[in-house]
Coordinates of C-alpha atoms in Angstrom, one line a residue:
Chain W
M73 CA 0.0 -0.1 -0.1
H74 CA 1.2 3.4 -1.1
S75 CA 0.0 6.9 -0.2
F76 CA -1.3 9.4 -2.3
Q77 CA 2.0 11.3 -2.5
E78 CA 4.1 7.8 -3.1
L79 CA 1.7 6.9 -5.9
I80 CA 2.0 10.6 -7.4
E81 CA 5.6 10.2 -7.6
Q82 CA 5.7 6.7 -9.0
F83 CA 3.3 7.7 -11.7
G84 CA 5.2 10.6 -12.6
Q85 CA 8.2 8.3 -12.9
R86 CA 6.5 6.8 -16.0
F87 CA 4.7 9.7 -17.4
E88 CA 6.5 12.9 -16.9
H89 CA 8.4 12.7 -20.0
R90 CA 7.5 13.5 -23.4
Q91 CA 4.7 11.4 -24.5
F92 CA 4.9 12.4 -28.2
P93 CA 7.2 12.0 -31.1
E94 CA 8.5 15.3 -32.6
Q95 CA 7.5 15.8 -36.3
P96 CA 5.3 17.1 -36.9
S97 CA 6.4 19.8 -34.4
R98 CA 3.5 21.9 -34.2
L99 CA 0.9 19.0 -33.7
Y100 CA 3.2 17.6 -31.1
D101 CA 4.4 20.4 -29.5
A102 CA 0.7 21.8 -29.1
A103 CA -0.2 18.5 -27.4
S104 CA 2.9 18.1 -25.1
H105 CA 2.2 22.1 -24.1
I106 CA -0.8 21.1 -21.9
L107 CA 1.0 18.5 -20.0
E108 CA 4.4 20.2 -19.6
I109 CA 2.5 23.0 -17.6
G110 CA 1.4 20.5 -14.9
G111 CA -1.6 19.4 -13.2
K112 CA -2.2 17.3 -10.0
R113 CA -2.3 14.0 -12.1
I114 CA -5.2 13.1 -9.7
R115 CA -7.2 10.8 -12.2
P116 CA -4.2 8.4 -12.7
V117 CA -3.5 8.2 -9.0
L118 CA -7.1 7.2 -8.5
S119 CA -6.4 4.3 -10.7
L120 CA -3.6 3.2 -9.0
M121 CA -5.6 3.5 -5.6
G122 CA -8.5 1.7 -7.4
N123 CA -6.0 -1.3 -8.0
E124 CA -4.2 -1.3 -5.0
L125 CA -7.4 -1.6 -2.9
F126 CA -7.7 -4.7 -4.3
D127 CA -4.3 -6.1 -5.0
T128 CA -0.7 -5.4 -5.6
L129 CA -0.2 -2.9 -8.1
H130 CA 0.0 -4.0 -11.8
D131 CA 1.3 -2.3 -14.8
D132 CA -2.1 -2.1 -16.4
A133 CA -2.8 0.5 -13.5
F134 CA -0.5 2.9 -15.1
H135 CA -1.2 2.1 -18.5
V136 CA -5.0 3.1 -17.5
G137 CA -3.7 6.1 -15.6
A138 CA -1.7 7.4 -18.4
A139 CA -5.0 6.8 -20.5
V140 CA -7.5 9.1 -18.0
E141 CA -4.6 11.5 -17.8
L142 CA -4.2 11.8 -21.4
F143 CA -8.2 12.2 -22.0
H144 CA -8.5 14.7 -19.4
N145 CA -6.1 17.0 -20.7
F146 CA -7.6 16.0 -24.1
T147 CA -10.8 17.5 -22.8
L148 CA -8.6 20.7 -21.7
I149 CA -7.4 21.8 -24.9
H150 CA -11.0 21.5 -26.7
D151 CA -12.9 22.7 -23.7
D152 CA -10.7 26.0 -23.8
I153 CA -11.2 26.5 -27.5
M154 CA -15.0 26.2 -26.9
D155 CA -14.6 28.7 -23.8
K156 CA -12.3 30.7 -26.0
A157 CA -10.0 30.8 -22.3
P158 CA -7.0 32.5 -22.8
I159 CA -5.3 31.0 -19.8
R160 CA -5.1 27.8 -17.9
R161 CA -2.8 27.0 -15.1
G162 CA -1.4 30.4 -15.4
K163 CA 0.0 30.3 -18.7
P164 CA -1.6 30.6 -22.2
T165 CA -3.9 27.8 -23.4
V166 CA -2.8 25.6 -26.4
H167 CA -5.1 27.4 -29.0
M168 CA -3.3 30.9 -28.0
I169 CA -0.2 29.7 -28.7
Y170 CA -0.5 27.3 -31.5
G171 CA -4.1 28.4 -33.2
D172 CA -7.5 26.8 -33.1
S173 CA -6.5 24.5 -36.1
A174 CA -3.5 22.9 -34.3
A175 CA -5.0 22.8 -30.9
I176 CA -8.2 20.8 -32.1
L177 CA -5.7 18.3 -34.1
A178 CA -3.4 17.9 -31.1
G179 CA -6.6 17.0 -28.7
D180 CA -7.6 14.3 -31.5
V181 CA -4.0 12.7 -31.5
M182 CA -4.3 13.2 -27.6
L183 CA -7.9 11.2 -28.0
I184 CA -5.9 8.4 -30.2
N185 CA -3.2 7.9 -28.0
V186 CA -5.4 7.6 -25.3
Y187 CA -6.3 4.0 -26.8
E188 CA -2.8 3.3 -27.7
K189 CA -2.4 3.3 -23.9
L190 CA -5.6 1.0 -23.3
N191 CA -4.4 -1.4 -25.9
K192 CA -1.3 -2.1 -23.8
I193 CA -3.3 -3.9 -21.0
R194 CA -3.8 -7.6 -20.7
A195 CA -6.4 -9.0 -23.2
H196 CA -8.2 -10.9 -19.8
Y197 CA -10.2 -7.7 -18.9
K198 CA -9.5 -5.4 -21.9
H199 CA -13.1 -5.4 -23.1
K200 CA -14.3 -4.1 -20.0
I201 CA -11.9 -1.6 -19.6
I202 CA -12.5 0.0 -22.6
A203 CA -16.3 -0.4 -22.5
G204 CA -16.1 1.4 -18.9
F205 CA -13.6 4.0 -20.0
N206 CA -15.5 4.7 -23.6
K207 CA -19.0 5.1 -21.4
A208 CA -17.2 7.6 -19.0
A209 CA -15.7 9.6 -22.0
I210 CA -19.0 9.8 -24.0
E211 CA -20.7 10.9 -20.8
V212 CA -18.1 13.6 -20.4
C213 CA -18.6 14.8 -23.9
E214 CA -22.5 14.9 -23.0
G215 CA -22.1 16.9 -19.8
Q216 CA -19.6 19.6 -21.9
Q217 CA -22.7 19.7 -24.5
L218 CA -25.3 20.2 -21.6
D219 CA -23.1 22.7 -20.2
M220 CA -22.8 24.7 -23.1
D221 CA -26.7 24.2 -23.8
Y222 CA -27.6 25.5 -20.3
E223 CA -24.9 28.5 -20.6
T224 CA -27.4 30.1 -23.2
M225 CA -30.5 29.9 -21.0
D226 CA -32.1 31.9 -18.5
P227 CA -30.9 30.2 -15.2
E228 CA -34.4 29.9 -14.1
Q229 CA -35.0 27.6 -17.0
V230 CA -32.4 25.2 -15.8
R231 CA -33.6 22.8 -13.1
Y232 CA -31.5 22.4 -10.1
D233 CA -31.2 18.5 -10.7
D234 CA -30.4 19.0 -14.1
Y235 CA -27.5 20.9 -13.2
V236 CA -26.5 18.5 -10.4
R237 CA -26.6 15.8 -13.3
M238 CA -24.6 17.9 -15.9
I239 CA -21.7 18.6 -13.3
G240 CA -22.0 14.9 -12.5
L241 CA -21.3 13.8 -16.5
K242 CA -18.7 16.6 -16.8
T243 CA -16.5 16.6 -13.8
S244 CA -17.3 13.4 -11.8
V245 CA -17.7 10.4 -13.9
L246 CA -14.1 10.4 -15.1
L247 CA -12.8 10.6 -11.5
A248 CA -15.5 7.6 -10.9
A249 CA -14.1 5.6 -13.9
S250 CA -10.7 6.2 -13.1
L251 CA -11.1 4.5 -9.6
Q252 CA -13.5 1.5 -11.1
L253 CA -10.9 0.9 -14.0
G254 CA -8.4 0.3 -11.3
A255 CA -10.4 -1.7 -9.3
V256 CA -11.1 -4.0 -12.4
I257 CA -7.4 -4.5 -12.5
G258 CA -7.2 -5.3 -8.9
G259 CA -9.8 -7.8 -9.4
A260 CA -12.6 -6.1 -7.8
G261 CA -16.2 -7.8 -8.2
E262 CA -19.3 -6.0 -9.5
G263 CA -20.7 -4.7 -6.4
N264 CA -17.1 -3.5 -5.2
Q265 CA -16.6 -1.6 -8.3
E266 CA -20.3 -0.2 -8.3
H267 CA -19.3 1.2 -4.8
I268 CA -15.7 2.8 -5.6
Y269 CA -17.5 4.3 -8.8
N270 CA -20.1 6.0 -6.7
F271 CA -17.4 7.0 -4.0
G272 CA -15.6 8.8 -6.8
K273 CA -18.8 10.4 -8.5
N274 CA -20.0 12.0 -5.3
I275 CA -16.4 13.0 -4.3
G276 CA -16.3 14.8 -7.6
I277 CA -19.8 16.6 -7.0
A278 CA -18.9 17.6 -3.4
F279 CA -15.5 19.2 -5.0
Q280 CA -17.5 21.2 -7.4
I281 CA -20.0 22.5 -4.8
Q282 CA -16.7 23.5 -2.7
D283 CA -15.2 25.0 -5.7
D284 CA -18.2 27.1 -6.6
Y285 CA -18.4 28.1 -2.9
L286 CA -14.7 29.2 -2.8
D287 CA -15.1 31.3 -6.1
A288 CA -17.5 33.3 -4.1
F289 CA -16.5 33.0 -0.4
G290 CA -13.1 31.6 -0.5
D291 CA -10.1 34.2 0.2
P292 CA -8.8 35.4 -3.4
E293 CA -5.2 35.4 -1.7
K294 CA -5.1 31.6 -0.9
F295 CA -7.5 30.5 -3.7
G296 CA -5.1 32.2 -6.7
K297 CA -8.3 33.2 -8.3
Q298 CA -10.1 36.7 -8.4
Q299 CA -13.1 36.7 -6.1
G300 CA -16.5 36.4 -7.7
G301 CA -14.9 35.4 -10.9
D302 CA -18.1 33.0 -11.7
I303 CA -20.2 36.2 -10.7
L304 CA -18.6 38.7 -13.0
V305 CA -19.4 36.3 -16.1
N306 CA -22.7 35.1 -14.9
K307 CA -21.8 31.5 -14.9
K308 CA -24.6 29.2 -13.7
T309 CA -23.3 27.8 -10.7
F310 CA -24.7 25.9 -7.7
L311 CA -24.8 28.9 -5.4
L312 CA -26.7 31.0 -8.2
L313 CA -29.2 28.6 -9.1
K314 CA -29.9 27.5 -5.6
A315 CA -30.1 31.4 -4.5
L316 CA -32.7 31.7 -7.1
E317 CA -34.9 29.5 -5.6
L318 CA -34.2 30.3 -2.0
C319 CA -34.5 34.0 -2.1
N320 CA -37.5 36.2 -1.6
P321 CA -39.4 38.4 -4.2
A322 CA -37.2 41.8 -3.6
Q323 CA -33.6 39.5 -3.6
H324 CA -35.3 37.8 -6.6
N325 CA -35.8 41.0 -8.9
E326 CA -32.5 42.2 -7.5
L327 CA -30.7 39.5 -8.6
K328 CA -32.3 39.3 -11.9
T329 CA -31.3 43.0 -12.4
L330 CA -27.9 42.0 -11.4
L331 CA -27.6 39.3 -13.7
A332 CA -28.9 41.7 -16.8
S333 CA -25.9 44.6 -15.7
S334 CA -22.7 44.9 -14.6
P335 CA -22.4 47.6 -11.8
D336 CA -19.1 48.2 -10.1
D337 CA -20.1 46.3 -6.8
K338 CA -21.8 43.3 -8.8
V339 CA -19.9 40.9 -7.1
D340 CA -20.5 42.6 -3.8
R341 CA -24.0 42.9 -3.9
V342 CA -24.6 39.4 -5.5
L343 CA -22.7 37.9 -2.4
E344 CA -24.8 40.0 -0.1
I345 CA -27.7 38.5 -1.6
F346 CA -26.3 34.8 -1.6
K347 CA -25.7 35.4 2.2
S348 CA -29.1 36.7 3.0
C349 CA -30.9 34.0 1.6
K350 CA -28.5 31.7 3.1
A351 CA -27.2 30.1 0.0
D352 CA -23.7 30.0 1.6
V353 CA -24.8 27.8 4.4
W354 CA -26.9 25.6 2.0
A355 CA -23.4 25.0 -0.2
E356 CA -21.6 23.9 3.0
K357 CA -24.3 21.4 4.0
E358 CA -25.0 20.3 0.3
K359 CA -21.4 19.5 -0.4
E360 CA -21.4 17.7 3.4
R361 CA -24.5 15.8 1.8
F362 CA -22.5 14.3 -1.2
Q363 CA -19.4 14.0 0.7
E364 CA -21.5 11.8 3.1
K365 CA -22.9 9.9 0.3
A366 CA -19.1 9.2 -1.1
F367 CA -18.3 8.0 2.0
E368 CA -20.9 5.5 2.9
S369 CA -20.0 4.1 -0.6
L370 CA -16.6 3.8 0.6
E371 CA -17.7 2.1 4.1
S372 CA -19.7 -0.6 1.8
I373 CA -16.5 -1.6 0.0
A374 CA -15.9 -5.3 1.2
V375 CA -12.2 -4.8 1.9
L376 CA -9.9 -4.2 5.2
S377 CA -10.9 -0.7 6.5
S378 CA -7.2 -0.1 7.2
R379 CA -6.8 -0.8 3.1
K380 CA -8.9 2.4 2.5
K381 CA -6.7 5.1 4.4
P382 CA -4.7 6.7 1.2
L383 CA -8.5 6.9 -0.4
M384 CA -9.5 8.8 2.8
E385 CA -6.4 10.9 2.7
L386 CA -6.9 11.9 -0.7
A387 CA -10.6 12.6 -0.2
N388 CA -10.1 14.9 2.7
Y389 CA -7.1 16.4 0.7
L390 CA -9.4 17.6 -2.0
L391 CA -12.3 18.5 0.2
N392 CA -10.5 20.4 2.7
R393 CA -8.5 22.7 0.9
Q394 CA -9.4 26.4 1.8
Q395 CA -7.3 27.5 -1.7
Chain A
M1030 CA -17.4 -13.5 -52.7
H1031 CA -19.7 -10.4 -53.4
S1032 CA -19.3 -7.7 -56.0
F1033 CA -18.4 -4.3 -54.7
Q1034 CA -22.1 -3.2 -54.9
E1035 CA -23.2 -6.3 -53.1
L1036 CA -20.8 -5.1 -50.2
I1037 CA -22.2 -1.9 -50.2
E1038 CA -25.8 -2.7 -49.8
Q1039 CA -24.9 -5.5 -47.0
F1040 CA -23.1 -2.7 -45.1
G1041 CA -25.9 0.0 -45.5
Q1042 CA -28.3 -2.6 -44.1
R1043 CA -26.2 -2.2 -40.9
F1044 CA -25.0 1.0 -40.8
E1045 CA -27.5 3.3 -42.4
H1046 CA -29.7 4.2 -39.5
R1047 CA -29.0 6.9 -36.6
Q1048 CA -25.7 5.7 -35.1
F1049 CA -26.2 7.8 -31.8
P1050 CA -28.7 8.7 -29.0
E1051 CA -31.5 11.3 -29.1
Q1052 CA -30.0 13.6 -26.3
P1053 CA -28.4 15.9 -25.7
S1054 CA -29.7 16.6 -29.2
R1055 CA -27.4 19.5 -30.3
L1056 CA -24.5 17.1 -29.9
Y1057 CA -25.9 14.0 -31.2
D1058 CA -27.8 15.8 -34.1
A1059 CA -24.4 17.4 -35.6
A1060 CA -22.6 13.9 -35.3
S1061 CA -25.8 12.2 -37.3
H1062 CA -25.7 15.4 -39.8
I1063 CA -22.5 14.4 -41.7
L1064 CA -23.5 10.5 -41.5
E1065 CA -27.2 11.3 -43.5
I1066 CA -25.6 13.4 -46.1
G1067 CA -24.2 10.5 -47.7
G1068 CA -20.6 9.4 -48.6
K1069 CA -19.6 6.3 -50.7
R1070 CA -18.7 4.4 -47.7
I1071 CA -15.5 3.2 -49.6
R1072 CA -13.5 2.5 -46.6
P1073 CA -16.0 -0.2 -44.6
V1074 CA -16.3 -1.8 -48.3
L1075 CA -12.4 -1.9 -48.6
S1076 CA -12.7 -3.8 -44.9
L1077 CA -15.3 -6.3 -46.2
M1078 CA -13.6 -7.2 -49.3
G1079 CA -9.9 -7.3 -47.1
N1080 CA -11.9 -9.9 -45.4
E1081 CA -13.6 -11.9 -48.2
L1082 CA -10.2 -12.0 -49.9
F1083 CA -8.9 -14.4 -47.3
D1084 CA -12.0 -16.0 -46.0
T1085 CA -16.1 -15.6 -45.5
L1086 CA -17.3 -12.6 -44.2
H1087 CA -17.1 -12.2 -40.2
D1088 CA -19.6 -9.8 -38.4
D1089 CA -16.0 -8.3 -37.1
A1090 CA -15.4 -6.8 -40.7
F1091 CA -18.7 -4.9 -40.5
H1092 CA -17.6 -3.7 -36.9
V1093 CA -14.4 -2.6 -38.3
G1094 CA -16.0 -1.3 -41.4
A1095 CA -18.4 1.0 -39.0
A1096 CA -15.2 2.0 -37.0
V1097 CA -13.5 3.3 -40.3
E1098 CA -16.4 5.1 -41.8
L1099 CA -17.2 6.7 -38.3
F1100 CA -13.5 7.9 -37.9
H1101 CA -13.1 9.1 -41.9
N1102 CA -16.3 11.2 -40.7
F1103 CA -15.1 12.5 -37.7
T1104 CA -11.9 13.9 -39.5
L1105 CA -14.4 15.5 -42.1
I1106 CA -16.2 17.2 -39.0
H1107 CA -12.8 18.6 -37.8
D1108 CA -11.3 19.0 -41.1
D1109 CA -14.1 21.4 -42.2
I1110 CA -13.9 23.4 -39.5
M1111 CA -9.7 24.1 -39.9
D1112 CA -10.6 24.8 -43.3
K1113 CA -13.7 26.9 -42.8
A1114 CA -15.4 24.9 -45.4
P1115 CA -19.0 26.1 -45.9
I1116 CA -20.3 23.3 -48.1
R1117 CA -19.8 19.3 -48.1
R1118 CA -21.4 17.3 -50.3
G1119 CA -23.5 20.0 -51.4
K1120 CA -24.6 20.3 -48.1
P1121 CA -23.9 23.0 -45.3
T1122 CA -21.1 21.6 -43.1
V1123 CA -21.4 20.6 -39.5
H1124 CA -19.6 23.6 -38.0
M1125 CA -21.9 25.9 -40.4
I1126 CA -25.2 24.5 -39.2
Y1127 CA -24.3 23.7 -35.2
G1128 CA -21.5 26.1 -34.6
D1129 CA -17.7 25.4 -34.2
S1130 CA -18.2 24.1 -30.5
A1131 CA -20.9 21.5 -31.6
A1132 CA -19.0 20.5 -34.5
I1133 CA -15.5 20.1 -32.4
L1134 CA -17.6 18.0 -29.8
A1135 CA -19.6 15.9 -32.3
G1136 CA -16.2 15.0 -33.8
D1137 CA -14.8 14.1 -30.6
V1138 CA -18.1 11.8 -29.4
M1139 CA -17.5 10.2 -33.1
L1140 CA -14.0 9.5 -32.3
I1141 CA -15.1 8.0 -29.1
N1142 CA -17.3 5.8 -30.7
V1143 CA -15.1 4.3 -33.0
Y1144 CA -13.5 2.7 -30.4
E1145 CA -16.9 1.4 -29.2
K1146 CA -17.0 -0.1 -32.5
L1147 CA -13.7 -1.7 -32.4
N1148 CA -14.4 -3.0 -28.8
K1149 CA -16.9 -5.4 -30.2
I1150 CA -14.4 -7.5 -32.2
R1151 CA -13.2 -11.0 -31.0
A1152 CA -10.3 -10.9 -28.3
H1153 CA -7.9 -13.1 -30.5
Y1154 CA -7.3 -10.2 -33.0
K1155 CA -8.4 -7.1 -30.8
H1156 CA -4.8 -5.8 -29.8
K1157 CA -3.6 -6.2 -33.4
I1158 CA -6.6 -4.5 -35.2
I1159 CA -6.6 -1.6 -32.3
A1160 CA -2.9 -1.0 -32.8
G1161 CA -3.0 -1.2 -36.7
F1162 CA -6.3 1.3 -36.9
N1163 CA -4.5 3.4 -34.1
K1164 CA -1.2 3.8 -36.3
A1165 CA -3.6 4.7 -39.5
A1166 CA -5.5 7.4 -37.3
I1167 CA -2.4 9.0 -36.0
E1168 CA -1.1 9.3 -39.4
V1169 CA -3.8 10.9 -40.8
C1170 CA -3.6 13.7 -37.8
E1171 CA -0.2 14.0 -38.8
G1172 CA -1.1 14.2 -42.6
Q1173 CA -3.8 17.1 -42.0
Q1174 CA -0.8 18.9 -39.8
L1175 CA 1.6 18.8 -42.6
D1176 CA -1.2 20.0 -44.8
M1177 CA -1.5 23.0 -42.9
D1178 CA 2.2 23.5 -42.5
Y1179 CA 2.5 23.3 -46.5
E1180 CA -0.4 26.0 -47.2
T1181 CA 1.6 28.8 -45.2
M1182 CA 4.8 27.4 -47.2
D1183 CA 5.9 28.8 -50.9
P1184 CA 5.1 26.1 -53.0
E1185 CA 8.8 26.0 -54.1
Q1186 CA 9.6 25.3 -50.5
V1187 CA 7.7 21.8 -50.6
R1188 CA 9.6 19.2 -51.8
Y1189 CA 7.8 16.8 -54.1
D1190 CA 8.7 13.5 -52.0
D1191 CA 7.3 15.4 -48.9
Y1192 CA 4.1 16.4 -50.6
V1193 CA 3.5 13.0 -51.7
R1194 CA 4.2 11.6 -48.2
M1195 CA 1.6 14.1 -46.7
I1196 CA -1.0 12.8 -49.4
G1197 CA 0.1 9.5 -48.5
L1198 CA -0.7 10.0 -44.7
K1199 CA -3.9 12.3 -45.0
T1200 CA -5.9 10.4 -47.6
S1201 CA -4.2 6.9 -48.3
V1202 CA -3.4 5.1 -45.0
L1203 CA -7.0 5.1 -44.2
L1204 CA -7.9 3.2 -47.3
A1205 CA -5.0 0.8 -46.7
A1206 CA -5.3 0.0 -43.0
S1207 CA -9.3 -0.4 -44.0
L1208 CA -8.3 -3.4 -46.5
Q1209 CA -5.2 -4.7 -44.2
L1210 CA -7.4 -4.7 -41.1
G1211 CA -10.2 -6.7 -42.9
A1212 CA -7.3 -8.8 -44.3
V1213 CA -6.5 -9.8 -40.7
I1214 CA -10.0 -10.8 -39.5
G1215 CA -10.0 -13.1 -42.7
G1216 CA -6.4 -14.7 -41.2
A1217 CA -3.9 -13.5 -43.7
G1218 CA -0.4 -13.8 -42.9
E1219 CA 1.9 -10.9 -42.4
G1220 CA 3.1 -10.8 -46.1
N1221 CA -0.3 -10.7 -47.5
Q1222 CA -1.3 -7.9 -45.0
E1223 CA 1.6 -5.9 -46.4
H1224 CA 0.8 -6.4 -49.9
I1225 CA -2.9 -5.3 -49.6
Y1226 CA -2.1 -2.6 -47.4
N1227 CA 0.5 -1.2 -50.4
F1228 CA -2.4 -2.1 -52.9
G1229 CA -4.6 0.4 -50.9
K1230 CA -1.9 3.1 -50.3
N1231 CA -0.7 3.4 -53.9
I1232 CA -4.5 3.4 -55.1
G1233 CA -5.2 6.2 -52.7
I1234 CA -2.0 8.1 -54.3
A1235 CA -3.2 7.4 -57.7
F1236 CA -6.8 8.5 -56.9
Q1237 CA -5.4 11.9 -55.5
I1238 CA -3.5 12.4 -58.7
Q1239 CA -6.3 11.8 -60.8
D1240 CA -8.5 14.4 -58.3
D1241 CA -5.9 17.2 -59.0
Y1242 CA -5.8 16.1 -62.7
L1243 CA -9.7 16.4 -63.1
D1244 CA -10.5 19.6 -61.0
A1245 CA -7.9 21.2 -63.8
F1246 CA -8.7 19.6 -67.0
G1247 CA -11.8 17.6 -66.2
D1248 CA -15.1 18.4 -67.7
P1249 CA -16.5 20.6 -64.8
E1250 CA -20.2 18.9 -66.0
K1251 CA -19.1 15.9 -65.3
F1252 CA -16.9 16.3 -62.4
G1253 CA -19.4 18.2 -60.5
K1254 CA -17.0 21.2 -59.3
Q1255 CA -15.8 24.4 -60.9
Q1256 CA -13.1 24.2 -63.1
G1257 CA -9.8 25.1 -61.9
G1258 CA -11.0 25.5 -58.4
D1259 CA -7.7 24.4 -56.9
I1260 CA -5.7 27.1 -59.2
L1261 CA -8.3 29.9 -58.0
V1262 CA -7.1 29.1 -54.1
N1263 CA -3.4 28.6 -54.9
K1264 CA -4.0 25.0 -53.8
K1265 CA -0.6 22.9 -53.8
T1266 CA -1.2 20.1 -56.2
F1267 CA 0.6 17.2 -57.8
L1268 CA 0.2 19.4 -60.7
L1269 CA 1.3 22.9 -59.7
L1270 CA 4.5 21.6 -57.8
K1271 CA 5.6 19.4 -60.6
A1272 CA 4.9 22.4 -63.2
L1273 CA 7.2 24.5 -61.0
E1274 CA 9.7 21.8 -61.6
L1275 CA 9.3 21.3 -65.2
C1276 CA 8.7 24.9 -66.6
N1277 CA 11.2 27.0 -68.1
P1278 CA 12.3 30.3 -66.6
A1279 CA 10.0 32.3 -68.4
Q1280 CA 6.8 30.0 -67.5
H1281 CA 8.1 29.9 -64.0
N1282 CA 8.0 33.8 -63.6
E1283 CA 4.6 33.4 -65.2
L1284 CA 3.3 31.1 -62.6
K1285 CA 4.8 32.9 -59.8
T1286 CA 3.1 36.1 -60.9
L1287 CA -0.2 34.5 -61.4
L1288 CA -0.1 32.8 -57.6
A1289 CA 0.7 36.3 -56.4
S1290 CA -2.2 37.6 -58.1
S1291 CA -6.1 37.0 -59.4
P1292 CA -6.7 38.1 -62.5
D1293 CA -10.0 37.3 -64.5
D1294 CA -8.2 34.6 -67.0
K1295 CA -5.9 33.1 -64.1
V1296 CA -7.4 29.3 -64.4
D1297 CA -7.3 29.8 -68.5
R1298 CA -3.2 31.2 -68.1
V1299 CA -2.3 28.7 -65.6
L1300 CA -3.6 25.9 -67.5
E1301 CA -1.8 27.1 -70.7
I1302 CA 1.6 26.6 -68.6
F1303 CA 0.7 23.2 -67.0
K1304 CA 0.1 22.0 -70.7
S1305 CA 2.9 23.7 -72.4
C1306 CA 5.4 22.2 -69.3
K1307 CA 3.6 18.9 -69.9
A1308 CA 2.4 18.5 -66.2
D1309 CA -0.7 17.4 -67.7
V1310 CA 1.0 14.4 -69.7
W1311 CA 3.2 13.7 -66.9
A1312 CA 0.3 13.6 -64.4
E1313 CA -1.3 11.0 -66.5
K1314 CA 1.9 8.7 -66.1
E1315 CA 2.4 9.4 -62.4
K1316 CA -1.0 8.1 -61.7
E1317 CA -0.2 5.1 -63.8
R1318 CA 2.8 4.5 -62.2
F1319 CA 1.2 4.5 -58.5
Q1320 CA -1.7 2.6 -60.1
E1321 CA 1.0 -0.1 -61.5
K1322 CA 2.6 -0.1 -58.1
A1323 CA -0.8 -1.1 -56.8
F1324 CA -1.4 -4.0 -58.9
E1325 CA 2.1 -5.7 -58.5
S1326 CA 1.3 -5.5 -54.8
L1327 CA -2.2 -7.0 -55.4
E1328 CA -0.8 -9.5 -57.6
S1329 CA 1.7 -10.4 -54.8
I1330 CA -1.1 -11.8 -52.6
A1331 CA -0.9 -15.2 -52.4
V1332 CA -4.6 -16.2 -53.1
L1333 CA -6.5 -17.0 -56.4
S1334 CA -6.6 -14.6 -58.7
S1335 CA -10.2 -15.1 -59.1
R1336 CA -10.8 -13.8 -55.7
K1337 CA -9.1 -10.4 -56.3
K1338 CA -11.8 -9.5 -58.7
P1339 CA -13.9 -7.3 -56.6
L1340 CA -10.8 -5.5 -55.6
M1341 CA -9.6 -4.9 -59.2
E1342 CA -13.3 -3.7 -60.0
L1343 CA -13.1 -1.3 -57.2
A1344 CA -9.8 0.3 -58.1
N1345 CA -10.9 0.6 -61.7
Y1346 CA -14.0 2.2 -60.5
L1347 CA -12.2 4.6 -58.7
L1348 CA -9.4 5.3 -61.2
N1349 CA -11.3 5.7 -64.3
R1350 CA -13.6 7.9 -63.5
Q1351 CA -14.2 10.8 -65.8
Q1352 CA -16.4 12.7 -63.4

């Protein structure tokens, strides 16, 4: 059994070198750029942990880990084009440096390379792993489309449950699948696979609620982002959708007016409404609710509880950050 | 053994229905659009022929056929975005109808579905098929990048051999791999796989030379495109690159002047130069050269020559069109 930190290091030793050929340089430099600007490599570590929860580490978990990390970075390149995002991890995005066309193509070639990694695993469970991976990958695309659909809708037209489902698809299913595919490699049965998948999925949603909360109420010094960045761009967040539900008619009107305008004190005034209708308190409870669901699933996994320690540690690391 | 026409029908019976779910509709309608506007389904038929050259048709050849057809359509969606192409097969392109973001995402989800198809085949040769497919898929991306790189270069900086290599990657390796993967399913040995791959690759290059030739010298009524369309947009073609090599200094100067300007009689004057430096004669010979290489490879395949009839028919259909 290895700790979270040890697994990050082990994965890094195999992954932190150029993953692509030199030529054509524009294509492969674009693909390499996103991998070189960092990232926490959470998803591959989840695959290693999923494996190690049930059995000693197998090479295949490193292949699956590389696949999910490449897939995650592929989505970042393409999402940044769609969102016209100029910055990622403090550096210019791939399409800003190499142009949209090379960025589209770099994402494409990265996605094909995902399956080069998956093709390395043992034949024994290859069908199951590729099927599980594809299910998550398709859901991530569906989540991204729903996110874009919701963006153009009035926030009141977006039902809270639909929003939770979208966030689940866009951000949580890949975390869940990373764990589950690791568990398959470790020889877990169907029931245990389902529990570890649900653990990952609910941790992911709790993490997203926390992310929305920190964007609004976090200390910008610690959080490293502008406070209220989501509010400034009218982003649909857990907080906004819930505030529209919770607030009284006067607050509701003010919130709608603020959404349709951009006064200098927009962030402060929206935060004031969030607080007076207790959307902040609700968000903390909602995060806890998903966190508890996650830990119940973890409890249900039929292995010695001492083996679950690294997963507990990782969950606490992800969900107790102030920054 | 089935004819080319029979195989198109057999593949169509399995493929010509909606390949995607209903929701999210924007994503899957975009993906379905490109499949619904037609296409000759040449690549899947090549997989079926590759299989049938060596053994009776197996379901797996239909799965591989669906995979290569989905992959081909994925490249069309993304290439059309990169080229800002408004029209494909006489219909608006996916990104013109659904926007760039949905078109990027529709391509992505189509590429993932390629591997859903490949995951259906027997474990026995799954590793080999996915490896062979990935090699071709990566080469197609590399070819597209090289094509974009060459687009920004002066035509004289592009070496003829590099251009042939680029065309091979961009348009021929997928034809070659479609045949080869079918042959794997049919149980062909390594040597025969190589021969059928080379047959497909050289047919593809001959086809591209013919395409360039018809764009310049074809009857626009029969060819269905504007005559000299490539000349009008200064597209690098076999003809242009070779003409620059073959022509005398005076013709060379005139060609360079024409490339840098757009007089009303540009097409006629460029065609005149092509003819006086005999680039047209050269192109017909060059096409024949690749065609002969292809037929030599077909000859070398160690099966009864009567089994090769459908492949001969298809090659003649592709390479003797006037339109």
